PDB file of C-alpha atoms in Angstrom:
ATOM      1  CA  GLY A   1      -6.228  -8.082  -3.297  1.00  0.00           C
ATOM      2  CA  GLU A   2      -2.954  -8.198  -2.817  1.00  0.00           C
ATOM      3  CA  ASP A   3      -1.748  -9.827   0.427  1.00  0.00           C
ATOM      4  CA  VAL A   4       1.210 -10.289   2.872  1.00  0.00           C
ATOM      5  CA  GLU A   5       1.005 -13.068   5.062  1.00  0.00           C
ATOM      6  CA  GLN A   6       3.146 -14.050   8.121  1.00  0.00           C
ATOM      7  CA  SER A   7       2.692 -16.462  10.863  1.00  0.00           C
ATOM      8  CA  LEU A   8       1.531 -14.913  13.942  1.00  0.00           C
ATOM      9  CA  PHE A   9       3.313 -16.432  16.471  1.00  0.00           C
ATOM     10  CA  LEU A  10       7.100 -17.614  17.052  1.00  0.00           C
ATOM     11  CA  SER A  11       8.720 -18.883  20.532  1.00  0.00           C
ATOM     12  CA  VAL A  12      12.600 -19.051  20.966  1.00  0.00           C
ATOM     13  CA  ARG A  13      14.758 -19.648  23.585  1.00  0.00           C
ATOM     14  CA  GLU A  14      17.336 -16.749  24.438  1.00  0.00           C
ATOM     15  CA  GLY A  15      20.670 -17.325  22.680  1.00  0.00           C
ATOM     16  CA  ASP A  16      18.945 -19.097  19.387  1.00  0.00           C
ATOM     17  CA  SER A  17      18.443 -17.754  16.195  1.00  0.00           C
ATOM     18  CA  SER A  18      14.784 -16.635  14.839  1.00  0.00           C
ATOM     19  CA  VAL A  19      13.318 -16.864  11.698  1.00  0.00           C
ATOM     20  CA  ILE A  20      10.431 -14.798  10.736  1.00  0.00           C
ATOM     21  CA  ASN A  21       8.885 -15.453   7.601  1.00  0.00           C
ATOM     22  CA  CYS A  22       6.913 -13.781   5.222  1.00  0.00           C
ATOM     23  CA  THR A  23       4.986 -14.346   2.039  1.00  0.00           C
ATOM     24  CA  TYR A  24       3.931 -11.814  -0.598  1.00  0.00           C
ATOM     25  CA  THR A  25       1.587 -11.825  -3.719  1.00  0.00           C
ATOM     26  CA  ASP A  26       2.430  -8.811  -5.684  1.00  0.00           C
ATOM     27  CA  SER A  27       4.991  -9.798  -7.935  1.00  0.00           C
ATOM     28  CA  SER A  28       5.375  -6.102  -8.845  1.00  0.00           C
ATOM     29  CA  SER A  29       6.778  -5.235  -5.272  1.00  0.00           C
ATOM     30  CA  THR A  30       9.780  -3.306  -5.162  1.00  0.00           C
ATOM     31  CA  TYR A  31      10.522  -2.885  -1.518  1.00  0.00           C
ATOM     32  CA  LEU A  32      10.275  -5.312   0.981  1.00  0.00           C
ATOM     33  CA  TYR A  33      10.332  -3.954   4.852  1.00  0.00           C
ATOM     34  CA  TRP A  34      10.937  -5.410   8.344  1.00  0.00           C
ATOM     35  CA  TYR A  35       9.453  -3.343  11.282  1.00  0.00           C
ATOM     36  CA  LYS A  36       9.613  -3.820  14.977  1.00  0.00           C
ATOM     37  CA  GLN A  37       6.599  -3.089  17.230  1.00  0.00           C
ATOM     38  CA  GLU A  38       7.119  -2.842  20.795  1.00  0.00           C
ATOM     39  CA  PRO A  39       4.547  -2.783  23.500  1.00  0.00           C
ATOM     40  CA  GLY A  40       3.134   0.562  23.630  1.00  0.00           C
ATOM     41  CA  ALA A  41       5.332   2.013  20.911  1.00  0.00           C
ATOM     42  CA  GLY A  42       4.950   2.735  17.584  1.00  0.00           C
ATOM     43  CA  LEU A  43       6.433   0.507  14.562  1.00  0.00           C
ATOM     44  CA  GLN A  44      10.191   1.074  13.928  1.00  0.00           C
ATOM     45  CA  LEU A  45      11.809   0.238  10.503  1.00  0.00           C
ATOM     46  CA  LEU A  46      14.406  -2.477  11.235  1.00  0.00           C
ATOM     47  CA  THR A  47      15.735  -2.868   7.972  1.00  0.00           C
ATOM     48  CA  TYR A  48      14.469  -2.892   4.102  1.00  0.00           C
ATOM     49  CA  ILE A  49      15.736  -4.347   0.892  1.00  0.00           C
ATOM     50  CA  PHE A  50      15.542  -3.710  -2.641  1.00  0.00           C
ATOM     51  CA  SER A  51      13.764  -6.770  -4.980  1.00  0.00           C
ATOM     52  CA  ASN A  52      16.980  -7.003  -7.005  1.00  0.00           C
ATOM     53  CA  MET A  53      18.582  -7.974  -3.813  1.00  0.00           C
ATOM     54  CA  ASP A  54      18.956 -11.626  -2.487  1.00  0.00           C
ATOM     55  CA  MET A  55      19.938 -10.918   0.852  1.00  0.00           C
ATOM     56  CA  LYS A  56      21.139  -7.730   3.469  1.00  0.00           C
ATOM     57  CA  GLN A  57      22.885  -8.370   6.520  1.00  0.00           C
ATOM     58  CA  ASP A  58      23.013  -5.558   9.537  1.00  0.00           C
ATOM     59  CA  GLN A  59      24.461  -6.909  12.574  1.00  0.00           C
ATOM     60  CA  ARG A  60      22.512  -9.745  14.122  1.00  0.00           C
ATOM     61  CA  LEU A  61      19.506  -9.238  11.404  1.00  0.00           C
ATOM     62  CA  THR A  62      19.780 -10.901   8.206  1.00  0.00           C
ATOM     63  CA  VAL A  63      16.784 -10.543   5.343  1.00  0.00           C
ATOM     64  CA  LEU A  64      16.717 -13.142   2.649  1.00  0.00           C
ATOM     65  CA  LEU A  65      14.388 -12.576  -0.259  1.00  0.00           C
ATOM     66  CA  ASN A  66      13.529 -15.240  -2.983  1.00  0.00           C
ATOM     67  CA  LYS A  67      11.725 -13.234  -5.552  1.00  0.00           C
ATOM     68  CA  LYS A  68      11.107 -16.292  -7.292  1.00  0.00           C
ATOM     69  CA  ASP A  69       8.753 -17.929  -4.474  1.00  0.00           C
ATOM     70  CA  LYS A  70       8.119 -14.370  -3.271  1.00  0.00           C
ATOM     71  CA  HIS A  71       9.188 -15.035   0.324  1.00  0.00           C
ATOM     72  CA  LEU A  72      10.523 -13.207   2.729  1.00  0.00           C
ATOM     73  CA  SER A  73      12.534 -14.187   5.756  1.00  0.00           C
ATOM     74  CA  LEU A  74      14.184 -12.380   8.766  1.00  0.00           C
ATOM     75  CA  ARG A  75      16.916 -13.912  10.600  1.00  0.00           C
ATOM     76  CA  ILE A  76      17.971 -12.810  14.167  1.00  0.00           C
ATOM     77  CA  ALA A  77      21.039 -14.181  15.494  1.00  0.00           C
ATOM     78  CA  ASP A  78      21.480 -14.650  19.009  1.00  0.00           C
ATOM     79  CA  THR A  79      17.941 -13.850  20.296  1.00  0.00           C
ATOM     80  CA  GLN A  80      17.645 -11.547  23.124  1.00  0.00           C
ATOM     81  CA  THR A  81      14.814 -11.022  25.406  1.00  0.00           C
ATOM     82  CA  GLY A  82      14.617  -7.544  24.329  1.00  0.00           C
ATOM     83  CA  ASP A  83      13.847  -8.750  20.991  1.00  0.00           C
ATOM     84  CA  SER A  84      10.450  -9.842  22.207  1.00  0.00           C
ATOM     85  CA  ALA A  85       8.378  -7.755  20.163  1.00  0.00           C
ATOM     86  CA  ILE A  86       5.754  -7.983  17.408  1.00  0.00           C
ATOM     87  CA  TYR A  87       7.278  -8.055  13.726  1.00  0.00           C
ATOM     88  CA  PHE A  88       6.039  -6.779  10.484  1.00  0.00           C
ATOM     89  CA  CYS A  89       6.518  -7.352   6.810  1.00  0.00           C
ATOM     90  CA  ALA A  90       5.457  -4.812   4.653  1.00  0.00           C
ATOM     91  CA  GLU A  91       5.821  -4.221   1.005  1.00  0.00           C
ATOM     92  CA  SER A  92       5.061  -1.435  -1.473  1.00  0.00           C
ATOM     93  CA  ARG A  93       5.931  -1.040  -5.499  1.00  0.00           C
ATOM     94  CA  ALA A  94       6.175   2.494  -6.106  1.00  0.00           C
ATOM     95  CA  ARG A  95       8.497   4.915  -4.757  1.00  0.00           C
ATOM     96  CA  ASN A  96       6.057   6.138  -3.121  1.00  0.00           C
ATOM     97  CA  ASN A  97       4.956   4.688   0.119  1.00  0.00           C
ATOM     98  CA  ASN A  98       1.286   5.209   0.056  1.00  0.00           C
ATOM     99  CA  ASP A  99       0.778   1.780  -1.215  1.00  0.00           C
ATOM    100  CA  MET A 100       2.827  -0.087   1.482  1.00  0.00           C
ATOM    101  CA  ARG A 101       1.000  -3.235   2.506  1.00  0.00           C
ATOM    102  CA  PHE A 102       1.679  -4.856   6.066  1.00  0.00           C
ATOM    103  CA  GLY A 103       1.219  -8.556   6.850  1.00  0.00           C
ATOM    104  CA  ALA A 104      -0.606  -9.049  10.258  1.00  0.00           C
ATOM    105  CA  GLY A 105       2.591  -9.583  12.403  1.00  0.00           C
ATOM    106  CA  THR A 106       4.592 -11.751  13.800  1.00  0.00           C
ATOM    107  CA  ARG A 107       5.046 -12.126  17.745  1.00  0.00           C
ATOM    108  CA  LEU A 108       8.361 -13.150  19.011  1.00  0.00           C
ATOM    109  CA  THR A 109       8.366 -14.401  22.603  1.00  0.00           C
ATOM    110  CA  VAL A 110      12.098 -14.811  23.648  1.00  0.00           C
ATOM    111  CA  LYS A 111      12.297 -17.203  26.654  1.00  0.00           C
ATOM    112  CA  PRO A 112      15.283 -16.634  29.054  1.00  0.00           C
TER     113      PRO A 112
ATOM    114  CA  ASP B   1      11.158   8.859  21.439  1.00  0.00           C
ATOM    115  CA  SER B   2      10.618   8.689  17.325  1.00  0.00           C
ATOM    116  CA  GLY B   3      10.001  12.379  16.821  1.00  0.00           C
ATOM    117  CA  VAL B   4       6.394  11.868  15.552  1.00  0.00           C
ATOM    118  CA  THR B   5       4.096  12.947  18.396  1.00  0.00           C
ATOM    119  CA  GLN B   6       0.441  11.743  18.265  1.00  0.00           C
ATOM    120  CA  THR B   7      -2.110  13.117  20.543  1.00  0.00           C
ATOM    121  CA  PRO B   8      -4.369  11.868  22.710  1.00  0.00           C
ATOM    122  CA  LYS B   9      -2.526   8.700  23.584  1.00  0.00           C
ATOM    123  CA  HIS B  10      -5.839   7.235  24.957  1.00  0.00           C
ATOM    124  CA  LEU B  11      -9.524   8.142  24.181  1.00  0.00           C
ATOM    125  CA  ILE B  12     -12.783   6.579  25.266  1.00  0.00           C
ATOM    126  CA  THR B  13     -15.779   7.807  23.621  1.00  0.00           C
ATOM    127  CA  ALA B  14     -19.300   6.843  22.859  1.00  0.00           C
ATOM    128  CA  THR B  15     -20.972   5.522  19.609  1.00  0.00           C
ATOM    129  CA  GLY B  16     -22.148   8.435  17.528  1.00  0.00           C
ATOM    130  CA  GLN B  17     -19.659  10.719  18.681  1.00  0.00           C
ATOM    131  CA  ARG B  18     -16.582  12.366  17.118  1.00  0.00           C
ATOM    132  CA  VAL B  19     -13.045  12.956  17.829  1.00  0.00           C
ATOM    133  CA  THR B  20      -9.999  14.552  16.248  1.00  0.00           C
ATOM    134  CA  LEU B  21      -6.769  12.825  16.518  1.00  0.00           C
ATOM    135  CA  ARG B  22      -3.337  15.199  16.296  1.00  0.00           C
ATOM    136  CA  CYS B  23       0.068  14.177  14.818  1.00  0.00           C
ATOM    137  CA  SER B  24       3.029  16.206  15.009  1.00  0.00           C
ATOM    138  CA  PRO B  25       5.881  14.802  12.061  1.00  0.00           C
ATOM    139  CA  ARG B  26       9.154  14.284  12.685  1.00  0.00           C
ATOM    140  CA  SER B  27      11.044  17.773  12.336  1.00  0.00           C
ATOM    141  CA  GLY B  28      12.200  18.059   8.466  1.00  0.00           C
ATOM    142  CA  ASP B  29       9.384  15.543   7.200  1.00  0.00           C
ATOM    143  CA  LEU B  30       6.797  16.694   4.566  1.00  0.00           C
ATOM    144  CA  SER B  31       4.819  13.546   4.419  1.00  0.00           C
ATOM    145  CA  VAL B  32       2.328  12.375   6.713  1.00  0.00           C
ATOM    146  CA  TYR B  33       0.471   9.039   6.550  1.00  0.00           C
ATOM    147  CA  TRP B  34      -2.171   7.738   9.061  1.00  0.00           C
ATOM    148  CA  TYR B  35      -2.917   3.926   9.467  1.00  0.00           C
ATOM    149  CA  GLN B  36      -5.568   2.215  11.574  1.00  0.00           C
ATOM    150  CA  GLN B  37      -4.247  -1.065  13.562  1.00  0.00           C
ATOM    151  CA  SER B  38      -7.384  -3.151  14.705  1.00  0.00           C
ATOM    152  CA  LEU B  39      -7.288  -7.042  15.891  1.00  0.00           C
ATOM    153  CA  ASP B  40      -8.981  -8.386  13.051  1.00  0.00           C
ATOM    154  CA  GLN B  41      -7.718  -6.177  10.392  1.00  0.00           C
ATOM    155  CA  GLY B  42      -4.060  -5.721  11.099  1.00  0.00           C
ATOM    156  CA  LEU B  43      -2.474  -2.545   9.626  1.00  0.00           C
ATOM    157  CA  GLN B  44      -4.208  -0.591   7.416  1.00  0.00           C
ATOM    158  CA  PHE B  45      -3.068   2.389   5.338  1.00  0.00           C
ATOM    159  CA  LEU B  46      -6.044   5.027   5.682  1.00  0.00           C
ATOM    160  CA  ILE B  47      -4.524   8.414   4.148  1.00  0.00           C
ATOM    161  CA  GLN B  48      -1.175  10.349   2.879  1.00  0.00           C
ATOM    162  CA  TYR B  49      -0.761  13.809   3.183  1.00  0.00           C
ATOM    163  CA  TYR B  50       2.585  15.663   1.314  1.00  0.00           C
ATOM    164  CA  ASN B  51       3.184  18.905   1.849  1.00  0.00           C
ATOM    165  CA  GLY B  52      -0.316  20.286   2.676  1.00  0.00           C
ATOM    166  CA  GLU B  53      -1.933  18.431  -0.179  1.00  0.00           C
ATOM    167  CA  GLU B  54      -3.822  14.971  -0.050  1.00  0.00           C
ATOM    168  CA  ARG B  55      -1.385  12.546  -1.989  1.00  0.00           C
ATOM    169  CA  ALA B  56      -3.407   9.221  -1.734  1.00  0.00           C
ATOM    170  CA  LYS B  57      -6.034   7.739   0.063  1.00  0.00           C
ATOM    171  CA  GLY B  58      -6.651   4.293   1.203  1.00  0.00           C
ATOM    172  CA  ASN B  59      -9.125   2.308   2.774  1.00  0.00           C
ATOM    173  CA  ILE B  60     -10.716   5.089   4.492  1.00  0.00           C
ATOM    174  CA  LEU B  61     -14.275   5.388   5.237  1.00  0.00           C
ATOM    175  CA  GLU B  62     -16.198   8.116   4.085  1.00  0.00           C
ATOM    176  CA  ARG B  63     -17.082   9.219   8.210  1.00  0.00           C
ATOM    177  CA  PHE B  64     -13.288   9.913   8.411  1.00  0.00           C
ATOM    178  CA  SER B  65     -11.189  12.571   7.167  1.00  0.00           C
ATOM    179  CA  ALA B  66      -7.841  14.202   7.524  1.00  0.00           C
ATOM    180  CA  GLN B  67      -5.901  17.021   6.854  1.00  0.00           C
ATOM    181  CA  GLN B  68      -2.274  18.326   6.806  1.00  0.00           C
ATOM    182  CA  PHE B  69      -1.858  22.110   8.211  1.00  0.00           C
ATOM    183  CA  PRO B  70       0.801  24.605   6.880  1.00  0.00           C
ATOM    184  CA  ASP B  71       2.819  23.688   9.781  1.00  0.00           C
ATOM    185  CA  LEU B  72       2.806  20.298   8.465  1.00  0.00           C
ATOM    186  CA  HIS B  73       0.752  18.828  11.630  1.00  0.00           C
ATOM    187  CA  SER B  74      -1.856  16.516  10.624  1.00  0.00           C
ATOM    188  CA  GLU B  75      -5.701  15.474  12.228  1.00  0.00           C
ATOM    189  CA  LEU B  76      -7.252  12.625  11.763  1.00  0.00           C
ATOM    190  CA  ASN B  77     -11.002  13.295  12.284  1.00  0.00           C
ATOM    191  CA  LEU B  78     -13.507  10.330  13.046  1.00  0.00           C
ATOM    192  CA  SER B  79     -17.106  11.178  13.182  1.00  0.00           C
ATOM    193  CA  SER B  80     -20.525   9.222  13.602  1.00  0.00           C
ATOM    194  CA  LEU B  81     -18.370   6.670  15.593  1.00  0.00           C
ATOM    195  CA  GLU B  82     -19.212   3.113  15.642  1.00  0.00           C
ATOM    196  CA  LEU B  83     -17.912   0.455  18.094  1.00  0.00           C
ATOM    197  CA  GLY B  84     -15.723  -1.078  14.951  1.00  0.00           C
ATOM    198  CA  ASP B  85     -13.397   2.127  14.995  1.00  0.00           C
ATOM    199  CA  SER B  86     -12.187   1.065  18.287  1.00  0.00           C
ATOM    200  CA  ALA B  87      -8.684   0.686  17.220  1.00  0.00           C
ATOM    201  CA  LEU B  88      -4.937   2.225  17.486  1.00  0.00           C
ATOM    202  CA  TYR B  89      -4.321   4.877  15.051  1.00  0.00           C
ATOM    203  CA  PHE B  90      -1.001   5.402  13.858  1.00  0.00           C
ATOM    204  CA  CYS B  91       0.574   8.453  12.132  1.00  0.00           C
ATOM    205  CA  ALA B  92       3.949   8.262  10.478  1.00  0.00           C
ATOM    206  CA  SER B  93       5.945  10.611   8.594  1.00  0.00           C
ATOM    207  CA  SER B  94       8.821  10.820   5.932  1.00  0.00           C
ATOM    208  CA  VAL B  95      11.164  13.025   4.353  1.00  0.00           C
ATOM    209  CA  VAL B  96       9.698  12.564   1.263  1.00  0.00           C
ATOM    210  CA  ALA B  97       7.497  10.046  -0.721  1.00  0.00           C
ATOM    211  CA  GLY B  98       9.799   7.524  -1.592  1.00  0.00           C
ATOM    212  CA  ALA B  99      10.995   4.161  -0.396  1.00  0.00           C
ATOM    213  CA  ASN B 100      12.433   5.412   2.575  1.00  0.00           C
ATOM    214  CA  VAL B 101      12.330   5.191   6.470  1.00  0.00           C
ATOM    215  CA  LEU B 102       8.859   5.521   7.817  1.00  0.00           C
ATOM    216  CA  THR B 103       8.852   7.339  11.226  1.00  0.00           C
ATOM    217  CA  PHE B 104       5.996   6.029  13.502  1.00  0.00           C
ATOM    218  CA  GLY B 105       4.326   7.796  16.327  1.00  0.00           C
ATOM    219  CA  ALA B 106       3.342   5.823  19.381  1.00  0.00           C
ATOM    220  CA  GLY B 107      -0.237   5.464  18.354  1.00  0.00           C
ATOM    221  CA  SER B 108      -3.697   6.917  19.670  1.00  0.00           C
ATOM    222  CA  ARG B 109      -5.722   4.227  21.228  1.00  0.00           C
ATOM    223  CA  LEU B 110      -9.359   5.211  20.633  1.00  0.00           C
ATOM    224  CA  THR B 111     -12.239   3.165  22.439  1.00  0.00           C
ATOM    225  CA  VAL B 112     -15.511   3.486  21.609  1.00  0.00           C
ATOM    226  CA  LEU B 113     -18.172   2.041  24.257  1.00  0.00           C
TER     227      LEU B 113
END
């Protein structure tokens, strides 16, 4: 089947930049998403990018998409302890989100 | 508070039993999605409803069923429970079926003993 893969863990120091990587296999992916899950909470959409875009920036967040390599990354600048969470990459093809596929999530730990 | 309400937050039951999980979508959202998050399977799409009608099915077992009521709340019924059904069950909602924001609830944690 079609897969979305992420590394499971990332640890950074407060103030550093974090880069969370994701690869996907479906070349028909149209929308790519980053969600954040804090302990005891549901997933919260951070940002999403259309497949015809290379980059999207929103305050401390920068999303880079390499469609040729099917590689998506999320960069968090000036990482804070409050950024500690699990980050999920997801992709979908259709305008209907029912085919959204999630990665297993990357647990980001920010050390003071 | 995301606006999506799920009850109960925690549920402990025994194998063979049946449980019902409830979801109230965010006000104005017509589409409801159910996901299962387990340690070994990650986040799996189960089923989607749009304005009361089933829109799509994912990896939902035959022992599981769901429905969306006229007031748009949804229920996920899990029967003949097995140990492997222990997981976090998330409900999400969106305004329309499109590439827009999925708003997730806090989840219902089911433990089957």
